[in-house]
């Protein structure tokens, strides 16, 4: 059994680009490689869970998502880090109907749990939207952090924001705080 840090992709790992499908537009957010290495050293798997509705909208194909993930891994490797696993949901309720894997549903978390023997109650989430936080809660993660990168700055001040959400500046701040809380 293992613990994981679940990560939203756009706005948490890489700079937010609406409907990112072009690998050349990937830019890793500063501090992310360091945060991933801190997580690895603390015994956490790093698992990306990302909604990719651009596929359902016909803006790009699933192969484009895989190319972006490959580019993210390439840039992280160059910085001495890596993501252990990527999960994505290519659906959108307006185009493909409801889907159990689309956040805020917990489907991607549950699939990762099965495939990696993850203990969700010992795992946590870092995202930039309430759908990230709510998916983690629905999956059984005890803690979730909203980062002020990507859409997080808007989310943190928006009306959909829950009062009990922990807000962090970025991924490294969230990881540092979490490890201090769990010592």
PDB file of C-alpha atoms in Angstrom:
ATOM      1  CA  UNK A   1       0.000   0.000   0.000  1.00  0.00           C
ATOM      2  CA  UNK A   2       1.269   3.440  -0.866  1.00  0.00           C
ATOM      3  CA  UNK A   3       0.322   7.080  -0.545  1.00  0.00           C
ATOM      4  CA  UNK A   4       0.066   9.566  -3.383  1.00  0.00           C
ATOM      5  CA  UNK A   5      -0.021  13.233  -4.122  1.00  0.00           C
ATOM      6  CA  UNK A   6      -2.682  13.784  -6.768  1.00  0.00           C
ATOM      7  CA  UNK A   7      -2.006  16.775  -8.973  1.00  0.00           C
ATOM      8  CA  UNK A   8      -4.096  18.716 -11.409  1.00  0.00           C
ATOM      9  CA  UNK A   9      -2.046  19.387 -14.543  1.00  0.00           C
ATOM     10  CA  UNK A  10      -2.716  22.803 -16.088  1.00  0.00           C
ATOM     11  CA  UNK A  11      -2.077  25.606 -13.626  1.00  0.00           C
ATOM     12  CA  UNK A  12      -0.411  23.304 -11.066  1.00  0.00           C
ATOM     13  CA  UNK A  13       2.384  21.499 -12.961  1.00  0.00           C
ATOM     14  CA  UNK A  14       2.538  23.640 -16.085  1.00  0.00           C
ATOM     15  CA  UNK A  15       1.503  27.190 -16.878  1.00  0.00           C
ATOM     16  CA  UNK A  16      -2.193  27.509 -17.670  1.00  0.00           C
ATOM     17  CA  UNK A  17      -2.932  27.559 -21.400  1.00  0.00           C
ATOM     18  CA  UNK A  18      -6.591  27.194 -22.344  1.00  0.00           C
ATOM     19  CA  UNK A  19      -6.996  23.833 -24.058  1.00  0.00           C
ATOM     20  CA  UNK A  20      -3.304  22.963 -24.083  1.00  0.00           C
ATOM     21  CA  UNK A  21      -2.674  20.444 -26.833  1.00  0.00           C
ATOM     22  CA  UNK A  22       0.550  21.719 -28.389  1.00  0.00           C
ATOM     23  CA  UNK A  23       3.670  20.319 -26.678  1.00  0.00           C
ATOM     24  CA  UNK A  24       5.738  23.367 -27.610  1.00  0.00           C
ATOM     25  CA  UNK A  25       3.472  25.521 -25.407  1.00  0.00           C
ATOM     26  CA  UNK A  26       4.269  23.541 -22.249  1.00  0.00           C
ATOM     27  CA  UNK A  27       6.085  25.589 -19.597  1.00  0.00           C
ATOM     28  CA  UNK A  28       6.727  24.064 -16.171  1.00  0.00           C
ATOM     29  CA  UNK A  29       5.819  26.316 -13.238  1.00  0.00           C
ATOM     30  CA  UNK A  30       8.884  27.291 -11.168  1.00  0.00           C
ATOM     31  CA  UNK A  31       9.392  25.099  -8.105  1.00  0.00           C
ATOM     32  CA  UNK A  32       7.521  22.107  -9.541  1.00  0.00           C
ATOM     33  CA  UNK A  33      10.573  19.861 -10.087  1.00  0.00           C
ATOM     34  CA  UNK A  34      11.750  20.562  -6.545  1.00  0.00           C
ATOM     35  CA  UNK A  35       8.270  19.808  -5.133  1.00  0.00           C
ATOM     36  CA  UNK A  36       8.093  16.509  -7.037  1.00  0.00           C
ATOM     37  CA  UNK A  37      11.467  15.458  -5.643  1.00  0.00           C
ATOM     38  CA  UNK A  38      10.438  16.389  -2.099  1.00  0.00           C
ATOM     39  CA  UNK A  39       7.335  14.228  -2.555  1.00  0.00           C
ATOM     40  CA  UNK A  40       9.369  11.296  -3.877  1.00  0.00           C
ATOM     41  CA  UNK A  41      11.813  11.569  -0.966  1.00  0.00           C
ATOM     42  CA  UNK A  42       8.832  11.537   1.444  1.00  0.00           C
ATOM     43  CA  UNK A  43       7.493   8.326  -0.140  1.00  0.00           C
ATOM     44  CA  UNK A  44       4.626   9.745  -2.209  1.00  0.00           C
ATOM     45  CA  UNK A  45       3.709   8.682  -5.726  1.00  0.00           C
ATOM     46  CA  UNK A  46       2.961  11.664  -7.964  1.00  0.00           C
ATOM     47  CA  UNK A  47      -0.230  11.178  -9.963  1.00  0.00           C
ATOM     48  CA  UNK A  48      -1.688  13.713 -12.390  1.00  0.00           C
ATOM     49  CA  UNK A  49      -5.494  13.712 -12.721  1.00  0.00           C
ATOM     50  CA  UNK A  50      -6.677  16.125 -15.402  1.00  0.00           C
ATOM     51  CA  UNK A  51      -9.918  16.944 -17.182  1.00  0.00           C
ATOM     52  CA  UNK A  52      -9.285  17.335 -20.903  1.00  0.00           C
ATOM     53  CA  UNK A  53     -12.645  18.405 -22.338  1.00  0.00           C
ATOM     54  CA  UNK A  54     -10.986  19.718 -25.492  1.00  0.00           C
ATOM     55  CA  UNK A  55     -11.266  16.182 -26.877  1.00  0.00           C
ATOM     56  CA  UNK A  56     -15.046  16.086 -26.335  1.00  0.00           C
ATOM     57  CA  UNK A  57     -15.294  19.567 -27.855  1.00  0.00           C
ATOM     58  CA  UNK A  58     -13.403  18.417 -30.951  1.00  0.00           C
ATOM     59  CA  UNK A  59     -10.508  20.837 -30.394  1.00  0.00           C
ATOM     60  CA  UNK A  60      -7.818  18.127 -30.284  1.00  0.00           C
ATOM     61  CA  UNK A  61      -7.407  14.358 -30.053  1.00  0.00           C
ATOM     62  CA  UNK A  62      -6.331  12.043 -27.255  1.00  0.00           C
ATOM     63  CA  UNK A  63      -2.963  11.543 -28.970  1.00  0.00           C
ATOM     64  CA  UNK A  64      -2.357  15.270 -28.416  1.00  0.00           C
ATOM     65  CA  UNK A  65      -2.854  14.834 -24.665  1.00  0.00           C
ATOM     66  CA  UNK A  66      -0.261  12.062 -24.694  1.00  0.00           C
ATOM     67  CA  UNK A  67       2.168  14.286 -26.606  1.00  0.00           C
ATOM     68  CA  UNK A  68       1.732  17.044 -23.999  1.00  0.00           C
ATOM     69  CA  UNK A  69       2.306  14.530 -21.179  1.00  0.00           C
ATOM     70  CA  UNK A  70       5.438  13.306 -22.935  1.00  0.00           C
ATOM     71  CA  UNK A  71       6.701  16.910 -23.170  1.00  0.00           C
ATOM     72  CA  UNK A  72       5.959  17.533 -19.491  1.00  0.00           C
ATOM     73  CA  UNK A  73       7.955  14.412 -18.555  1.00  0.00           C
ATOM     74  CA  UNK A  74      10.784  15.492 -20.851  1.00  0.00           C
ATOM     75  CA  UNK A  75      11.021  18.941 -19.252  1.00  0.00           C
ATOM     76  CA  UNK A  76      10.801  17.465 -15.759  1.00  0.00           C
ATOM     77  CA  UNK A  77      13.518  14.881 -16.536  1.00  0.00           C
ATOM     78  CA  UNK A  78      15.783  17.713 -17.686  1.00  0.00           C
ATOM     79  CA  UNK A  79      15.219  19.251 -14.245  1.00  0.00           C
ATOM     80  CA  UNK A  80      15.839  15.937 -12.449  1.00  0.00           C
ATOM     81  CA  UNK A  81      12.196  15.110 -11.625  1.00  0.00           C
ATOM     82  CA  UNK A  82       9.248  13.101 -12.963  1.00  0.00           C
ATOM     83  CA  UNK A  83       5.556  12.309 -12.630  1.00  0.00           C
ATOM     84  CA  UNK A  84       4.783   8.666 -11.779  1.00  0.00           C
ATOM     85  CA  UNK A  85       1.469   8.430 -13.618  1.00  0.00           C
ATOM     86  CA  UNK A  86      -0.979  10.477 -15.692  1.00  0.00           C
ATOM     87  CA  UNK A  87      -4.761  10.026 -15.836  1.00  0.00           C
ATOM     88  CA  UNK A  88      -7.069  12.142 -17.956  1.00  0.00           C
ATOM     89  CA  UNK A  89     -10.764  12.432 -18.704  1.00  0.00           C
ATOM     90  CA  UNK A  90     -11.527  13.381 -22.331  1.00  0.00           C
ATOM     91  CA  UNK A  91     -15.249  13.839 -21.662  1.00  0.00           C
ATOM     92  CA  UNK A  92     -17.559  16.781 -21.068  1.00  0.00           C
ATOM     93  CA  UNK A  93     -21.208  16.406 -19.973  1.00  0.00           C
ATOM     94  CA  UNK A  94     -22.481  18.796 -22.674  1.00  0.00           C
ATOM     95  CA  UNK A  95     -20.861  16.734 -25.433  1.00  0.00           C
ATOM     96  CA  UNK A  96     -20.467  13.158 -24.203  1.00  0.00           C
ATOM     97  CA  UNK A  97     -22.831  12.910 -21.225  1.00  0.00           C
ATOM     98  CA  UNK A  98     -21.960  12.372 -17.590  1.00  0.00           C
ATOM     99  CA  UNK A  99     -18.734  10.574 -16.831  1.00  0.00           C
ATOM    100  CA  UNK A 100     -17.560   9.073 -13.524  1.00  0.00           C
ATOM    101  CA  UNK A 101     -13.946  10.058 -14.237  1.00  0.00           C
ATOM    102  CA  UNK A 102     -14.533  13.776 -14.900  1.00  0.00           C
ATOM    103  CA  UNK A 103     -13.686  15.845 -11.839  1.00  0.00           C
ATOM    104  CA  UNK A 104     -15.435  16.597  -9.499  1.00  0.00           C
ATOM    105  CA  UNK A 105     -16.214  12.869  -9.759  1.00  0.00           C
ATOM    106  CA  UNK A 106     -13.581  10.576  -8.241  1.00  0.00           C
ATOM    107  CA  UNK A 107     -13.146   8.104 -11.130  1.00  0.00           C
ATOM    108  CA  UNK A 108      -9.524   8.940 -11.982  1.00  0.00           C
ATOM    109  CA  UNK A 109      -8.538   8.711  -8.314  1.00  0.00           C
ATOM    110  CA  UNK A 110     -10.239   5.332  -7.949  1.00  0.00           C
ATOM    111  CA  UNK A 111      -8.568   3.988 -11.089  1.00  0.00           C
ATOM    112  CA  UNK A 112      -5.157   5.144  -9.792  1.00  0.00           C
ATOM    113  CA  UNK A 113      -5.947   3.530  -6.429  1.00  0.00           C
ATOM    114  CA  UNK A 114      -6.619   0.181  -8.100  1.00  0.00           C
ATOM    115  CA  UNK A 115      -3.621   0.344 -10.436  1.00  0.00           C
ATOM    116  CA  UNK A 116      -1.065   1.551  -7.864  1.00  0.00           C
ATOM    117  CA  UNK A 117      -2.460   0.149  -4.583  1.00  0.00           C
ATOM    118  CA  UNK A 118      -2.888   3.681  -3.207  1.00  0.00           C
ATOM    119  CA  UNK A 119      -4.305   4.365   0.243  1.00  0.00           C
ATOM    120  CA  UNK A 120      -6.542   7.360  -0.473  1.00  0.00           C
ATOM    121  CA  UNK A 121      -6.928   8.330   3.195  1.00  0.00           C
ATOM    122  CA  UNK A 122      -3.139   8.874   3.353  1.00  0.00           C
ATOM    123  CA  UNK A 123      -3.056  10.752   0.055  1.00  0.00           C
ATOM    124  CA  UNK A 124      -3.707  14.372  -0.814  1.00  0.00           C
ATOM    125  CA  UNK A 125      -4.592  16.594  -3.771  1.00  0.00           C
ATOM    126  CA  UNK A 126      -3.173  19.829  -5.137  1.00  0.00           C
ATOM    127  CA  UNK A 127      -5.361  21.679  -7.623  1.00  0.00           C
ATOM    128  CA  UNK A 128      -6.406  25.116  -8.804  1.00  0.00           C
ATOM    129  CA  UNK A 129     -10.194  24.660  -8.974  1.00  0.00           C
ATOM    130  CA  UNK A 130     -12.900  23.511  -6.587  1.00  0.00           C
ATOM    131  CA  UNK A 131     -13.612  20.561  -8.897  1.00  0.00           C
ATOM    132  CA  UNK A 132     -10.116  19.284  -8.011  1.00  0.00           C
ATOM    133  CA  UNK A 133     -10.767  19.664  -4.296  1.00  0.00           C
ATOM    134  CA  UNK A 134     -14.231  18.106  -4.495  1.00  0.00           C
ATOM    135  CA  UNK A 135     -12.974  15.121  -6.510  1.00  0.00           C
ATOM    136  CA  UNK A 136     -10.290  14.457  -3.908  1.00  0.00           C
ATOM    137  CA  UNK A 137     -12.858  14.642  -1.128  1.00  0.00           C
ATOM    138  CA  UNK A 138     -15.231  12.311  -3.000  1.00  0.00           C
ATOM    139  CA  UNK A 139     -12.372   9.831  -3.448  1.00  0.00           C
ATOM    140  CA  UNK A 140     -11.547   9.829   0.261  1.00  0.00           C
ATOM    141  CA  UNK A 141      -8.408  11.974   0.376  1.00  0.00           C
ATOM    142  CA  UNK A 142      -8.132  13.599   3.782  1.00  0.00           C
ATOM    143  CA  UNK A 143      -6.501  16.815   2.576  1.00  0.00           C
ATOM    144  CA  UNK A 144      -6.557  18.989  -0.518  1.00  0.00           C
ATOM    145  CA  UNK A 145      -4.786  22.240  -1.314  1.00  0.00           C
ATOM    146  CA  UNK A 146      -5.830  24.988  -3.687  1.00  0.00           C
ATOM    147  CA  UNK A 147      -2.845  26.718  -5.257  1.00  0.00           C
ATOM    148  CA  UNK A 148      -2.901  30.318  -6.427  1.00  0.00           C
ATOM    149  CA  UNK A 149      -1.261  29.397  -9.728  1.00  0.00           C
ATOM    150  CA  UNK A 150      -3.391  28.779 -12.821  1.00  0.00           C
ATOM    151  CA  UNK A 151      -7.044  29.498 -12.051  1.00  0.00           C
ATOM    152  CA  UNK A 152      -6.411  29.210  -8.317  1.00  0.00           C
ATOM    153  CA  UNK A 153      -6.077  32.920  -7.650  1.00  0.00           C
ATOM    154  CA  UNK A 154      -9.584  33.483  -9.077  1.00  0.00           C
ATOM    155  CA  UNK A 155     -10.970  30.387  -7.364  1.00  0.00           C
ATOM    156  CA  UNK A 156      -9.590  31.458  -3.967  1.00  0.00           C
ATOM    157  CA  UNK A 157     -11.585  34.689  -4.073  1.00  0.00           C
ATOM    158  CA  UNK A 158     -14.681  33.342  -5.854  1.00  0.00           C
ATOM    159  CA  UNK A 159     -18.101  32.558  -4.463  1.00  0.00           C
ATOM    160  CA  UNK A 160     -17.673  28.792  -5.038  1.00  0.00           C
ATOM    161  CA  UNK A 161     -14.765  28.665  -2.593  1.00  0.00           C
ATOM    162  CA  UNK A 162     -15.317  26.591   0.556  1.00  0.00           C
ATOM    163  CA  UNK A 163     -14.158  28.208   3.783  1.00  0.00           C
ATOM    164  CA  UNK A 164     -12.241  25.114   4.900  1.00  0.00           C
ATOM    165  CA  UNK A 165     -10.020  24.814   1.815  1.00  0.00           C
ATOM    166  CA  UNK A 166      -6.306  25.190   2.457  1.00  0.00           C
ATOM    167  CA  UNK A 167      -4.798  27.771   0.110  1.00  0.00           C
ATOM    168  CA  UNK A 168      -1.132  27.590  -0.894  1.00  0.00           C
ATOM    169  CA  UNK A 169       0.946  29.857  -3.100  1.00  0.00           C
ATOM    170  CA  UNK A 170       2.082  27.048  -5.413  1.00  0.00           C
ATOM    171  CA  UNK A 171       2.859  23.327  -5.500  1.00  0.00           C
ATOM    172  CA  UNK A 172       6.064  23.615  -3.488  1.00  0.00           C
ATOM    173  CA  UNK A 173       4.252  25.590  -0.781  1.00  0.00           C
ATOM    174  CA  UNK A 174       1.432  23.002  -0.657  1.00  0.00           C
ATOM    175  CA  UNK A 175       3.883  20.089  -0.428  1.00  0.00           C
ATOM    176  CA  UNK A 176       5.944  21.790   2.271  1.00  0.00           C
ATOM    177  CA  UNK A 177       2.828  22.570   4.321  1.00  0.00           C
ATOM    178  CA  UNK A 178       1.460  19.055   3.941  1.00  0.00           C
ATOM    179  CA  UNK A 179       4.658  17.395   5.058  1.00  0.00           C
ATOM    180  CA  UNK A 180       4.811  19.650   8.129  1.00  0.00           C
ATOM    181  CA  UNK A 181       1.181  18.763   8.966  1.00  0.00           C
ATOM    182  CA  UNK A 182       1.762  15.033   8.682  1.00  0.00           C
ATOM    183  CA  UNK A 183       4.979  14.790  10.731  1.00  0.00           C
TER     184      UNK A 183
END
